[in-house]
Backbone as JSON, one array per atom type, in Angstrom:
{
  "sequence": "MKLRKVTAASAAVIALALTATACGGDDGGDSNSSGSGGGKTIKIGIKYDQPGLGQKTPQGYVGFDVDVATYVAKKLGYEPDQIVWKEAKSADRETMLQRGDVDFIAATYSITPERQEKVDFAGPYLLAHQDVLIRADDSSIKSPKDLNNKKLCSVAGSTSAQNVKDKLAPEADLQTYPTYSACLSGLQNKAIDALTTDDSILAGYAAQEQFKGKFKLAGFKMTNENYGIGVKKGSELKDKINKALEEMVADKSWQKAVEKNFGPANYQYEPAPKIGEIKS",
  "N": [[242.3, -130.92, -41.76], [240.57, -130.61, -44.4], [238.82, -132.44, -43.61], [237.23, -131.48, -41.13], [236.02, -129.8, -42.46], [234.47, -130.88, -44.33], [232.66, -131.91, -42.45], [231.51, -129.55, -40.61], [229.43, -128.42, -42.62], [227.9, -130.26, -43.41], [227.27, -131.0, -41.2], [225.37, -128.54, -41.11], [223.67, -128.98, -42.37], [222.46, -130.26, -41.92], [221.0, -129.28, -39.44], [219.75, -127.14, -41.34], [218.09, -129.16, -42.2], [216.31, -129.98, -39.6], [215.56, -127.86, -38.6], [213.36, -127.24, -40.92], [212.28, -129.58, -40.22], [210.81, -129.18, -38.1], [209.31, -126.3, -38.71], [207.36, -127.64, -40.17], [206.35, -126.54, -42.79], [204.26, -126.33, -43.71], [200.87, -124.87, -45.13], [200.42, -123.51, -42.75], [198.4, -124.93, -41.52], [198.71, -127.01, -40.08], [197.12, -129.82, -37.77], [197.12, -131.15, -34.68], [197.23, -135.06, -34.27], [197.07, -135.85, -31.25], [195.2, -134.49, -29.71], [196.96, -132.74, -28.06], [198.19, -130.09, -28.21], [199.92, -129.25, -29.37], [200.45, -128.98, -31.74], [200.05, -126.45, -34.98], [197.49, -126.1, -34.64], [194.25, -126.98, -34.51], [191.53, -128.27, -36.02], [188.21, -127.77, -36.71], [185.6, -129.18, -37.26], [181.97, -127.21, -37.78], [179.03, -126.82, -38.05], [177.5, -124.09, -39.94], [174.68, -122.46, -40.35], [173.01, -122.71, -38.54], [171.46, -121.41, -36.95], [171.55, -120.83, -33.35], [173.17, -122.36, -32.6], [175.14, -123.48, -34.46], [176.59, -120.61, -36.72], [177.7, -119.11, -39.01], [178.68, -115.7, -38.98], [178.81, -112.61, -40.17], [180.27, -111.83, -37.86], [181.79, -113.72, -36.96], [181.89, -116.46, -35.62], [179.13, -118.23, -34.42], [177.07, -119.89, -31.23], [176.01, -122.86, -29.65], [176.83, -125.38, -29.91], [179.6, -124.41, -30.94], [180.58, -122.55, -28.68], [180.8, -124.93, -26.99], [182.82, -126.35, -28.28], [185.23, -124.92, -28.36], [185.59, -124.81, -25.35], [186.42, -126.83, -25.22], [188.44, -127.08, -26.9], [190.31, -125.47, -25.83], [190.79, -126.59, -23.59], [191.98, -128.9, -24.58], [194.55, -127.84, -25.53], [194.6, -125.33, -26.97], [194.1, -121.95, -27.8], [191.61, -119.98, -28.81], [192.65, -118.49, -30.99], [193.23, -120.6, -32.28], [192.17, -122.63, -33.52], [191.07, -123.64, -36.14], [188.42, -123.16, -38.48], [185.42, -125.72, -39.81], [183.29, -125.87, -42.72], [180.74, -129.0, -41.74], [178.48, -129.83, -43.02], [174.93, -132.33, -43.18], [175.95, -134.52, -44.36], [178.29, -135.35, -44.87], [180.25, -136.03, -42.57], [180.83, -138.27, -42.14], [182.48, -139.23, -43.3], [184.24, -136.23, -43.3], [185.47, -136.76, -41.01], [186.8, -139.82, -41.46], [188.62, -139.08, -43.24], [190.75, -137.02, -42.18], [189.64, -135.06, -42.21], [188.74, -132.9, -40.19], [190.06, -132.34, -36.35], [188.04, -132.92, -34.98], [184.15, -133.39, -34.05], [181.31, -130.73, -33.8], [178.48, -130.49, -34.3], [175.69, -130.82, -34.16], [175.84, -133.45, -34.04], [173.61, -136.1, -34.39], [174.37, -139.54, -31.26], [174.37, -142.46, -33.09], [173.8, -145.79, -33.59], [174.23, -146.7, -35.95], [176.17, -144.53, -37.2], [178.51, -144.42, -34.83], [179.83, -146.99, -36.0], [181.08, -146.11, -37.87], [182.43, -144.25, -37.13], [183.87, -142.17, -33.28], [182.69, -141.32, -30.67], [182.52, -138.64, -28.25], [180.91, -137.63, -24.88], [177.39, -137.99, -24.97], [176.53, -134.34, -24.97], [174.01, -132.71, -25.14], [170.62, -133.41, -24.7], [168.09, -133.25, -27.42], [165.88, -133.52, -28.62], [163.48, -134.62, -31.99], [161.76, -132.6, -33.58], [158.81, -130.57, -35.06], [158.63, -127.77, -37.31], [156.66, -125.44, -38.19], [154.46, -123.17, -40.54], [153.01, -120.01, -38.75], [150.11, -120.21, -38.44], [148.84, -121.92, -39.75], [146.64, -124.6, -38.55], [146.63, -126.58, -39.5], [148.28, -129.09, -38.9], [148.7, -131.58, -36.06], [149.58, -133.26, -35.24], [151.34, -136.54, -35.34], [150.58, -137.91, -37.01], [149.31, -136.32, -38.84], [151.11, -135.15, -40.45], [151.1, -136.52, -42.25], [150.73, -137.02, -46.17], [151.41, -134.51, -46.22], [153.94, -132.5, -47.9], [157.65, -132.65, -46.01], [160.04, -131.13, -44.97], [163.61, -132.48, -45.05], [167.03, -132.39, -44.21], [169.97, -133.44, -46.38], [171.46, -136.82, -45.52], [170.72, -136.38, -42.54], [168.55, -137.42, -40.56], [165.6, -137.6, -40.13], [163.74, -136.9, -40.89], [163.31, -139.06, -42.23], [162.91, -140.41, -40.5], [160.05, -140.29, -39.01], [158.86, -140.69, -41.66], [158.9, -143.34, -41.46], [158.12, -144.68, -38.47], [156.07, -142.59, -38.26], [154.29, -141.27, -39.77], [153.97, -142.99, -42.34], [153.09, -141.74, -44.83], [153.81, -139.22, -45.45], [155.71, -136.99, -47.47], [158.48, -136.88, -48.49], [160.81, -134.7, -48.86], [164.05, -133.42, -49.75], [166.62, -131.02, -48.8], [169.32, -129.49, -49.06], [170.02, -127.87, -46.85], [169.24, -126.58, -43.72], [168.72, -123.41, -43.8], [167.35, -123.44, -46.49], [165.26, -124.77, -46.13], [164.11, -123.33, -44.65], [163.44, -121.18, -45.77], [161.8, -123.04, -48.09], [159.25, -123.28, -46.05], [158.48, -121.0, -45.78], [157.72, -120.62, -48.24], [155.96, -121.44, -48.61], [156.16, -124.1, -49.94], [157.1, -126.13, -48.8], [155.28, -127.92, -46.39], [156.39, -128.4, -43.66], [158.71, -128.05, -41.3], [161.08, -130.97, -39.87], [163.09, -131.18, -37.48], [165.5, -131.5, -34.75], [164.4, -130.26, -31.67], [165.72, -127.36, -31.13], [167.79, -126.95, -32.9], [164.94, -126.39, -34.7], [163.59, -123.87, -33.0], [166.42, -121.92, -32.31], [165.86, -120.76, -35.29], [163.75, -120.16, -35.82], [163.24, -118.25, -33.82], [164.47, -116.07, -34.31], [165.67, -112.36, -35.59], [163.77, -112.11, -37.64], [161.81, -113.75, -38.6], [160.8, -113.31, -36.07], [157.22, -114.56, -35.1], [156.69, -115.73, -37.64], [156.83, -118.2, -38.05], [156.2, -122.23, -35.79], [157.32, -124.14, -33.45], [155.92, -127.47, -33.41], [155.83, -129.06, -31.22], [156.22, -131.34, -31.0], [157.89, -133.79, -30.24], [158.94, -135.98, -30.51], [162.03, -137.92, -30.82], [164.31, -138.81, -28.88], [168.01, -136.75, -29.41], [170.79, -137.6, -28.98], [173.14, -135.61, -28.48], [176.71, -136.19, -29.69], [180.21, -135.63, -29.46], [181.69, -136.07, -32.0], [184.85, -138.38, -33.55], [187.63, -139.62, -34.95], [187.74, -142.37, -35.67], [188.39, -144.99, -33.19], [190.35, -143.01, -32.35], [192.27, -141.31, -29.62], [191.45, -138.93, -28.97], [188.8, -139.34, -27.95], [188.24, -140.05, -25.0], [189.63, -137.7, -24.13], [188.19, -135.74, -24.63], [185.8, -136.53, -22.65], [186.7, -136.15, -20.43], [187.02, -132.98, -20.98], [184.41, -132.05, -21.67], [182.98, -133.03, -19.3], [183.78, -131.65, -17.33], [183.55, -128.92, -17.93], [180.59, -129.51, -17.81], [180.38, -129.24, -14.25], [182.83, -127.03, -13.5], [180.11, -124.88, -14.99], [180.39, -123.25, -17.14], [178.99, -125.18, -19.08], [176.29, -124.74, -18.6], [175.51, -121.71, -18.2], [176.24, -121.37, -21.7], [174.55, -122.49, -22.69], [171.98, -121.02, -21.93], [173.41, -118.53, -22.6], [172.7, -119.2, -25.49], [170.63, -119.85, -25.94], [168.58, -118.94, -25.05], [167.36, -116.67, -25.97], [165.29, -117.75, -27.69], [163.77, -119.08, -25.38], [164.05, -121.55, -25.26], [162.5, -125.06, -23.81], [165.35, -126.67, -22.43], [167.08, -129.62, -21.89], [168.12, -131.4, -18.98], [172.02, -130.64, -18.37], [173.71, -134.6, -19.23], [174.57, -137.42, -18.95], [178.07, -138.23, -19.32], [178.38, -140.65, -21.47], [176.27, -141.93, -21.35], [173.49, -142.52, -23.41], [170.06, -141.6, -24.14], [167.73, -143.45, -25.28]],
  "CA": [[241.19, -129.28, -42.32], [238.88, -131.04, -45.27], [237.75, -133.67, -42.93], [236.68, -130.91, -40.58], [235.4, -128.4, -43.02], [232.77, -131.02, -45.35], [231.85, -132.33, -41.5], [230.82, -128.38, -40.14], [229.02, -128.36, -44.05], [227.03, -131.93, -43.03], [226.28, -130.21, -39.65], [224.64, -127.41, -41.09], [223.13, -128.99, -43.66], [221.43, -131.39, -40.78], [220.82, -128.3, -38.83], [218.35, -126.85, -41.67], [216.77, -130.3, -41.55], [216.1, -130.25, -38.56], [215.23, -127.14, -38.42], [212.05, -127.36, -41.6], [211.36, -130.5, -40.06], [210.14, -127.87, -37.06], [208.34, -125.24, -39.13], [206.09, -128.28, -40.37], [207.33, -126.45, -43.95], [203.28, -126.48, -44.58], [199.87, -123.61, -44.14], [200.13, -122.96, -41.32], [196.81, -125.46, -41.58], [198.35, -128.27, -39.32], [197.37, -129.55, -36.1], [197.88, -131.86, -33.81], [196.18, -135.52, -33.81], [196.4, -136.63, -30.31], [194.82, -133.28, -29.19], [197.76, -131.98, -26.9], [198.4, -128.05, -27.94], [201.29, -129.6, -29.89], [200.5, -128.65, -32.83], [200.07, -125.02, -35.12], [195.84, -126.05, -34.87], [193.36, -127.56, -34.34], [190.45, -127.94, -37.26], [186.99, -127.89, -36.34], [183.71, -129.42, -38.18], [180.67, -127.27, -37.02], [177.23, -125.96, -38.85], [177.71, -123.02, -40.57], [174.07, -122.18, -40.84], [172.5, -123.0, -37.48], [171.65, -119.93, -35.33], [171.49, -120.91, -31.78], [174.27, -123.29, -32.49], [176.63, -123.44, -35.17], [176.8, -120.27, -37.55], [179.47, -118.53, -39.88], [178.33, -114.98, -38.77], [180.23, -111.42, -40.2], [181.58, -111.16, -36.69], [182.69, -115.12, -36.45], [180.95, -118.44, -35.05], [178.52, -118.38, -32.96], [175.85, -120.97, -31.15], [176.03, -123.63, -28.25], [178.35, -126.47, -30.23], [180.57, -123.29, -31.16], [181.03, -122.93, -27.1], [181.46, -126.29, -26.2], [183.99, -127.21, -29.23], [186.14, -123.54, -28.07], [186.15, -124.66, -24.29], [187.55, -128.74, -25.19], [190.4, -127.28, -27.89], [191.28, -124.72, -24.83], [191.35, -128.05, -22.18], [193.26, -130.12, -25.32], [195.68, -126.93, -25.01], [194.37, -124.8, -28.24], [193.58, -120.68, -28.22], [190.61, -119.58, -29.75], [193.38, -118.16, -32.28], [194.81, -122.39, -32.59], [190.89, -123.56, -34.02], [190.23, -123.84, -38.09], [186.89, -124.03, -37.85], [185.38, -126.13, -40.67], [181.72, -127.06, -42.89], [180.61, -130.01, -41.24], [177.37, -130.85, -43.37], [175.23, -133.65, -42.71], [176.05, -135.87, -44.88], [179.7, -135.35, -44.47], [180.29, -135.98, -41.58], [181.94, -139.41, -41.79], [183.88, -138.58, -44.08], [185.32, -135.33, -43.11], [186.26, -137.44, -39.88], [187.72, -141.23, -41.46], [189.39, -138.84, -44.53], [191.99, -136.2, -41.19], [190.2, -133.29, -42.45], [188.82, -132.16, -39.14], [190.57, -133.58, -36.01], [186.7, -133.14, -34.45], [182.65, -132.58, -35.66], [180.76, -130.62, -32.92], [177.54, -130.01, -35.37], [174.84, -131.16, -33.89], [175.87, -134.8, -34.46], [173.0, -136.99, -33.32], [174.95, -139.91, -31.86], [173.71, -143.06, -33.5], [174.62, -147.35, -33.48], [174.29, -146.43, -37.69], [177.41, -143.66, -37.01], [179.28, -145.81, -34.08], [180.03, -147.83, -36.04], [182.42, -145.22, -39.09], [183.17, -143.0, -36.06], [184.07, -142.56, -31.98], [181.98, -139.87, -29.91], [182.2, -138.26, -27.09], [179.39, -137.34, -24.73], [177.04, -137.28, -25.75], [176.38, -132.6, -24.21], [173.27, -132.12, -25.21], [170.13, -133.74, -24.87], [167.25, -132.18, -27.8], [164.0, -133.96, -29.69], [162.91, -134.37, -32.74], [160.34, -132.15, -33.73], [158.31, -129.65, -35.93], [158.7, -126.17, -37.06], [155.43, -125.42, -39.62], [153.29, -121.86, -40.21], [152.32, -119.83, -37.63], [148.79, -120.48, -39.53], [149.21, -123.54, -40.21], [146.49, -125.3, -38.04], [146.59, -129.4, -40.18], [149.53, -130.04, -38.5], [148.49, -130.91, -34.83], [150.0, -134.38, -34.06], [152.94, -136.94, -36.5], [150.43, -138.24, -37.69], [148.71, -135.18, -40.09], [152.32, -135.37, -41.63], [150.8, -137.61, -43.69], [150.61, -135.96, -47.26], [151.62, -133.93, -46.18], [156.09, -132.43, -48.64], [158.32, -132.66, -45.11], [161.3, -131.3, -45.39], [164.98, -132.37, -43.95], [168.31, -131.98, -44.57], [170.95, -134.85, -46.8], [171.96, -137.18, -44.59], [169.12, -136.31, -41.77], [168.0, -138.64, -40.15], [164.86, -136.34, -38.86], [162.49, -136.91, -41.94], [163.22, -140.92, -42.55], [162.26, -141.35, -38.84], [158.78, -139.39, -39.22], [158.3, -141.75, -42.22], [159.21, -144.9, -41.31], [157.36, -144.61, -37.46], [154.61, -142.03, -37.43], [153.73, -140.91, -41.14], [153.92, -142.82, -43.46], [152.76, -141.16, -46.01], [154.74, -138.12, -45.56], [156.19, -136.7, -48.9], [159.49, -136.16, -47.52], [161.59, -133.16, -49.74], [165.79, -133.32, -49.49], [167.31, -129.88, -49.38], [170.87, -128.73, -48.48], [170.36, -127.09, -45.85], [167.94, -125.9, -43.32], [167.82, -122.22, -44.25], [166.57, -123.77, -47.44], [164.2, -125.94, -45.88], [163.16, -122.88, -43.82], [162.86, -120.65, -47.16], [160.28, -123.7, -48.59], [158.37, -123.53, -45.71], [157.82, -119.37, -45.54], [157.44, -119.6, -48.9], [154.93, -123.09, -49.48], [156.84, -125.18, -51.17], [156.84, -126.94, -48.55], [154.27, -127.67, -45.11], [157.01, -128.71, -42.05], [160.6, -128.68, -41.44], [161.95, -131.93, -38.91], [164.78, -132.02, -37.44], [165.38, -131.24, -33.3], [164.11, -128.94, -31.66], [167.24, -127.09, -30.43], [167.49, -126.28, -33.84], [164.24, -124.96, -35.1], [163.79, -123.37, -31.68], [167.5, -121.78, -33.12], [165.42, -120.35, -36.63], [162.16, -119.85, -35.45], [163.84, -117.03, -32.31], [165.69, -114.67, -34.78], [164.11, -111.53, -35.99], [163.37, -111.93, -39.35], [161.35, -114.94, -38.87], [159.57, -114.43, -35.97], [155.36, -114.66, -35.58], [156.05, -116.35, -38.59], [156.65, -119.4, -37.24], [156.02, -122.06, -34.34], [157.66, -124.85, -32.72], [154.62, -128.52, -32.88], [156.12, -129.94, -29.93], [155.43, -133.43, -30.64], [159.03, -134.32, -29.24], [159.33, -137.73, -31.37], [162.62, -138.69, -30.73], [165.34, -138.47, -28.15], [168.82, -137.1, -29.95], [171.97, -137.43, -28.07], [174.3, -134.55, -29.02], [177.73, -136.14, -29.4], [181.48, -134.47, -30.85], [182.26, -136.78, -33.56], [186.18, -137.93, -33.33], [188.36, -141.17, -35.78], [187.7, -144.02, -35.17], [189.72, -145.16, -31.87], [191.09, -141.84, -31.59], [192.08, -141.11, -28.13], [190.41, -137.79, -28.89], [187.51, -139.5, -27.28], [188.51, -139.75, -23.8], [190.53, -136.62, -23.55], [187.14, -134.84, -24.42], [184.55, -136.89, -22.61], [187.52, -135.08, -19.42], [186.56, -131.78, -21.44], [182.69, -131.99, -21.12], [182.71, -132.97, -17.66], [185.06, -130.13, -16.46], [182.41, -128.0, -18.49], [179.37, -129.06, -16.69], [181.23, -128.86, -13.48], [182.39, -125.24, -13.67], [179.19, -124.52, -15.23], [180.06, -123.16, -18.35], [178.04, -125.6, -19.78], [174.96, -123.26, -18.51], [175.82, -120.98, -18.98], [176.17, -121.8, -22.86], [172.97, -123.43, -22.99], [172.05, -119.41, -21.34], [173.25, -117.04, -23.66], [172.52, -119.29, -26.89], [168.6, -120.52, -26.24], [167.36, -118.77, -23.65], [166.55, -115.53, -26.11], [164.04, -118.48, -28.09], [162.75, -119.88, -24.95], [164.27, -122.74, -25.7], [162.9, -125.33, -22.79], [166.58, -127.77, -22.58], [167.28, -130.76, -20.7], [169.92, -130.67, -18.2], [173.19, -131.97, -19.11], [173.36, -135.48, -19.85], [175.56, -137.8, -17.87], [178.25, -139.09, -19.96], [178.35, -142.41, -21.86], [174.8, -142.21, -21.04], [172.47, -142.14, -24.13], [168.93, -141.59, -23.88], [167.36, -143.86, -26.63]],
  "C": [[239.97, -130.03, -43.77], [238.21, -131.18, -44.42], [236.87, -133.03, -42.37], [235.94, -129.98, -41.14], [233.54, -129.03, -43.95], [231.52, -131.82, -43.36], [231.52, -130.85, -40.5], [229.79, -128.39, -41.65], [228.21, -129.34, -43.55], [226.38, -130.81, -41.88], [225.05, -128.97, -39.82], [223.89, -127.62, -41.93], [221.28, -129.85, -42.71], [220.9, -130.56, -39.78], [219.77, -127.82, -39.66], [217.49, -127.8, -42.15], [215.63, -130.17, -40.67], [214.74, -128.66, -38.5], [213.3, -127.36, -39.06], [211.69, -128.66, -40.62], [210.18, -129.52, -39.29], [209.19, -127.07, -37.48], [207.55, -126.6, -39.68], [206.44, -127.78, -41.99], [205.4, -127.09, -44.07], [201.61, -125.24, -44.57], [199.77, -123.53, -43.68], [198.9, -123.9, -40.82], [197.01, -126.62, -40.27], [197.32, -128.59, -38.11], [197.9, -131.15, -35.83], [196.66, -133.18, -33.27], [195.77, -136.25, -33.06], [195.93, -135.18, -28.93], [195.72, -132.63, -27.8], [198.33, -130.99, -26.72], [199.19, -128.18, -28.94], [201.26, -129.38, -31.17], [200.09, -127.42, -33.0], [198.08, -124.43, -34.37], [195.37, -126.63, -34.8], [192.23, -127.61, -35.21], [188.95, -129.52, -36.15], [185.96, -128.09, -36.8], [182.59, -128.43, -37.36], [179.72, -127.01, -38.25], [177.75, -124.47, -39.08], [176.35, -122.39, -40.76], [172.13, -122.72, -39.75], [172.37, -122.52, -36.06], [171.09, -121.16, -33.82], [173.02, -122.5, -31.5], [175.03, -123.51, -32.9], [176.24, -122.35, -36.22], [177.39, -119.3, -37.89], [178.41, -117.19, -39.9], [179.63, -113.59, -39.24], [181.19, -111.15, -39.08], [181.85, -111.93, -36.2], [182.08, -115.92, -36.44], [180.85, -118.7, -34.43], [177.66, -119.27, -32.43], [176.53, -122.0, -29.43], [177.67, -124.86, -29.18], [179.48, -125.43, -30.28], [181.6, -123.12, -30.04], [181.63, -123.37, -27.13], [182.65, -127.08, -27.13], [185.7, -126.06, -28.83], [186.51, -124.09, -26.96], [186.49, -126.02, -24.63], [188.33, -128.23, -25.85], [190.53, -126.65, -26.31], [191.11, -126.37, -23.45], [191.85, -128.48, -23.32], [194.55, -128.96, -25.36], [195.39, -125.82, -26.63], [194.35, -123.55, -27.61], [192.74, -121.01, -29.05], [191.53, -119.04, -31.09], [194.14, -118.64, -33.13], [193.39, -122.58, -33.67], [191.51, -122.96, -35.19], [189.43, -124.14, -38.48], [187.03, -124.24, -39.79], [183.9, -126.48, -41.11], [181.75, -127.65, -42.63], [178.78, -130.43, -41.69], [177.52, -131.66, -43.2], [175.57, -134.8, -42.77], [177.86, -136.1, -45.58], [180.85, -135.97, -43.86], [181.32, -137.06, -41.28], [182.62, -139.13, -41.89], [184.61, -137.44, -43.63], [186.33, -136.29, -41.61], [187.79, -138.61, -40.4], [189.07, -140.19, -42.49], [190.51, -137.29, -42.85], [191.32, -135.25, -41.61], [189.57, -132.73, -40.97], [189.48, -133.33, -37.72], [189.03, -134.1, -34.92], [186.29, -132.96, -34.56], [182.51, -132.51, -33.68], [179.24, -129.78, -33.88], [176.32, -131.04, -35.24], [174.32, -132.85, -34.51], [175.2, -135.83, -32.83], [173.82, -138.82, -33.2], [174.26, -141.19, -32.22], [174.21, -144.81, -33.46], [174.9, -147.49, -35.09], [176.11, -145.98, -37.65], [178.14, -144.19, -36.26], [179.98, -146.52, -34.8], [181.38, -147.84, -37.6], [182.55, -144.53, -37.88], [183.01, -143.31, -34.04], [183.43, -141.13, -31.6], [182.28, -140.38, -28.63], [180.96, -137.47, -26.29], [178.85, -138.05, -24.68], [176.72, -134.97, -24.33], [175.78, -132.41, -24.06], [172.13, -133.01, -25.4], [168.7, -133.05, -25.63], [166.14, -133.66, -28.41], [163.96, -133.55, -30.88], [160.89, -133.66, -32.65], [159.92, -131.19, -34.66], [158.29, -128.95, -36.04], [157.68, -126.3, -38.54], [155.03, -123.7, -39.26], [153.13, -121.46, -39.05], [150.4, -120.33, -37.95], [148.52, -121.12, -39.54], [148.42, -124.54, -38.78], [145.77, -126.95, -38.16], [147.31, -129.44, -39.46], [148.96, -130.08, -37.21], [148.65, -132.46, -33.59], [150.62, -135.05, -35.23], [151.53, -136.87, -37.57], [149.57, -137.22, -38.7], [150.09, -135.03, -41.21], [151.92, -136.08, -43.22], [150.13, -136.65, -45.11], [150.35, -134.9, -47.25], [153.2, -133.07, -46.98], [155.98, -131.69, -46.76], [159.77, -132.81, -45.73], [162.24, -131.75, -44.06], [166.51, -132.27, -44.91], [169.22, -133.18, -45.16], [171.35, -135.16, -45.59], [171.61, -137.14, -43.68], [168.87, -138.02, -42.06], [166.46, -138.84, -40.08], [164.0, -137.26, -39.58], [161.95, -138.44, -42.24], [162.26, -141.57, -41.16], [160.78, -140.71, -38.61], [158.01, -140.71, -40.52], [158.2, -142.98, -41.87], [157.86, -145.07, -40.35], [156.11, -144.15, -37.5], [154.09, -141.73, -38.54], [154.61, -140.86, -42.64], [154.04, -142.86, -45.14], [152.77, -139.81, -46.77], [155.29, -137.77, -47.35], [157.29, -136.13, -48.8], [160.28, -134.94, -49.51], [162.98, -132.87, -48.91], [165.6, -132.18, -50.11], [168.66, -129.75, -48.65], [171.26, -128.66, -46.87], [168.96, -126.5, -44.84], [167.83, -124.68, -43.35], [167.45, -122.38, -45.7], [165.61, -124.73, -47.45], [163.56, -124.49, -45.49], [162.45, -122.31, -44.72], [161.22, -121.2, -48.04], [159.58, -123.69, -47.85], [157.53, -122.04, -46.06], [157.12, -119.26, -46.96], [156.5, -120.5, -50.05], [154.8, -123.53, -49.96], [156.26, -126.38, -50.36], [155.93, -127.25, -47.03], [154.62, -128.1, -44.09], [158.4, -128.62, -42.33], [160.49, -129.42, -39.94], [162.88, -131.14, -38.87], [164.99, -131.95, -35.73], [165.02, -129.74, -33.21], [165.07, -127.71, -30.87], [167.65, -126.19, -32.32], [166.44, -125.5, -34.82], [163.58, -124.1, -34.06], [164.87, -122.02, -32.58], [166.48, -120.63, -34.25], [164.16, -119.79, -36.0], [162.02, -118.14, -34.08], [164.48, -115.76, -33.62], [164.61, -113.39, -35.41], [163.67, -111.55, -36.98], [162.18, -113.08, -39.09], [160.89, -114.69, -37.88], [158.12, -113.64, -36.01], [155.59, -115.72, -36.74], [156.27, -118.55, -38.68], [156.27, -120.21, -35.75], [156.03, -123.59, -34.12], [156.11, -126.2, -32.56], [154.86, -129.09, -31.66], [155.22, -131.37, -29.86], [156.27, -134.01, -30.13], [159.35, -136.31, -29.18], [160.02, -138.71, -31.19], [163.37, -138.1, -29.3], [167.06, -138.15, -29.63], [169.96, -136.7, -28.85], [172.97, -137.04, -28.42], [176.04, -135.0, -28.4], [179.11, -135.51, -29.79], [181.83, -136.33, -31.65], [184.21, -137.41, -33.47], [186.28, -139.31, -34.62], [188.0, -142.26, -35.17], [189.33, -144.77, -33.79], [190.97, -144.18, -31.73], [190.75, -141.77, -30.19], [192.3, -139.86, -27.62], [189.58, -138.13, -27.18], [187.48, -138.85, -25.74], [188.57, -138.22, -23.52], [188.89, -135.64, -23.48], [185.75, -135.0, -23.75], [185.1, -135.9, -20.42], [186.52, -133.48, -19.31], [185.07, -131.54, -20.39], [182.67, -132.42, -19.14], [182.69, -131.69, -17.13], [183.84, -129.15, -16.7], [180.87, -127.55, -18.04], [179.9, -128.85, -14.92], [181.5, -127.01, -12.69], [181.47, -124.26, -14.24], [179.71, -123.48, -15.93], [179.3, -123.41, -19.35], [176.59, -125.46, -19.74], [174.54, -122.14, -18.85], [176.41, -119.64, -20.34], [174.9, -121.61, -22.92], [171.25, -121.93, -23.04], [171.66, -118.77, -22.69], [172.75, -118.03, -24.87], [171.34, -119.64, -27.21], [168.09, -120.09, -25.49], [166.85, -117.25, -24.71], [165.51, -116.63, -27.4], [163.42, -119.18, -26.75], [162.9, -121.12, -25.02], [163.95, -124.05, -24.01], [163.77, -126.88, -22.55], [166.47, -128.62, -21.57], [168.4, -130.09, -19.6], [171.15, -131.89, -18.65], [172.96, -133.02, -18.59], [174.77, -135.99, -19.05], [176.29, -138.47, -19.38], [179.15, -140.35, -20.35], [177.0, -142.59, -22.12], [174.19, -142.51, -22.1], [170.97, -143.14, -23.93], [168.3, -142.22, -25.21], [165.38, -143.41, -26.81]]
}
């Protein structure tokens, strides 16, 4: 009988241990790295301050990148209430993926050879172009070369301003701010002369109610920016996300998301790019 009692007690201990393991014993913020939907949550990096693309508002998270990420998460087996949104600033994106802070990032993340050495990309899912936002009454900037000797703003970790200085306006005075919102404030109060980044981002800012009529896109289309979804190097999520993106285009959800988020800004967007086709 003693042996039987010990066995029963041991079984109880084992059962409790298995139960604790199944529950995870964490704060509910775990995710399934395989993207199969088996985890409680999936952590996704987005921008918090880019109107039309990724923005944190009192009503929740909105924008084209948010819609794309939500669709992809659904295809991976996660409902919207299982998504944990994380702010992915430009300078932090590779580190966030390498550390496992997020499962994937959809944050106006242009695919470049330098970034591909550090992380993998699914997509692209949007083709944007680098442009410049200036004050509506500024008639001095008519071409990229006019940015010489002008104060040109972009954010830390972005390649936009450096592209202009390296290739188009070597005498431009680069001003690096922490966010695009900070650049916009500088443009408004004339601390800077121009804000450069992707036309999709600039259009979102210019279309905001409080800024209507104050700024304008120069329309330079200086580069091609292939937006991809970043994942950790070697992650099997890449193929799964590519499949989800193809389905999003095929069932017209991509088109609906574009029209919903960019329509108010009259943004002349490109057709959905083919998966794996990077335009240089």
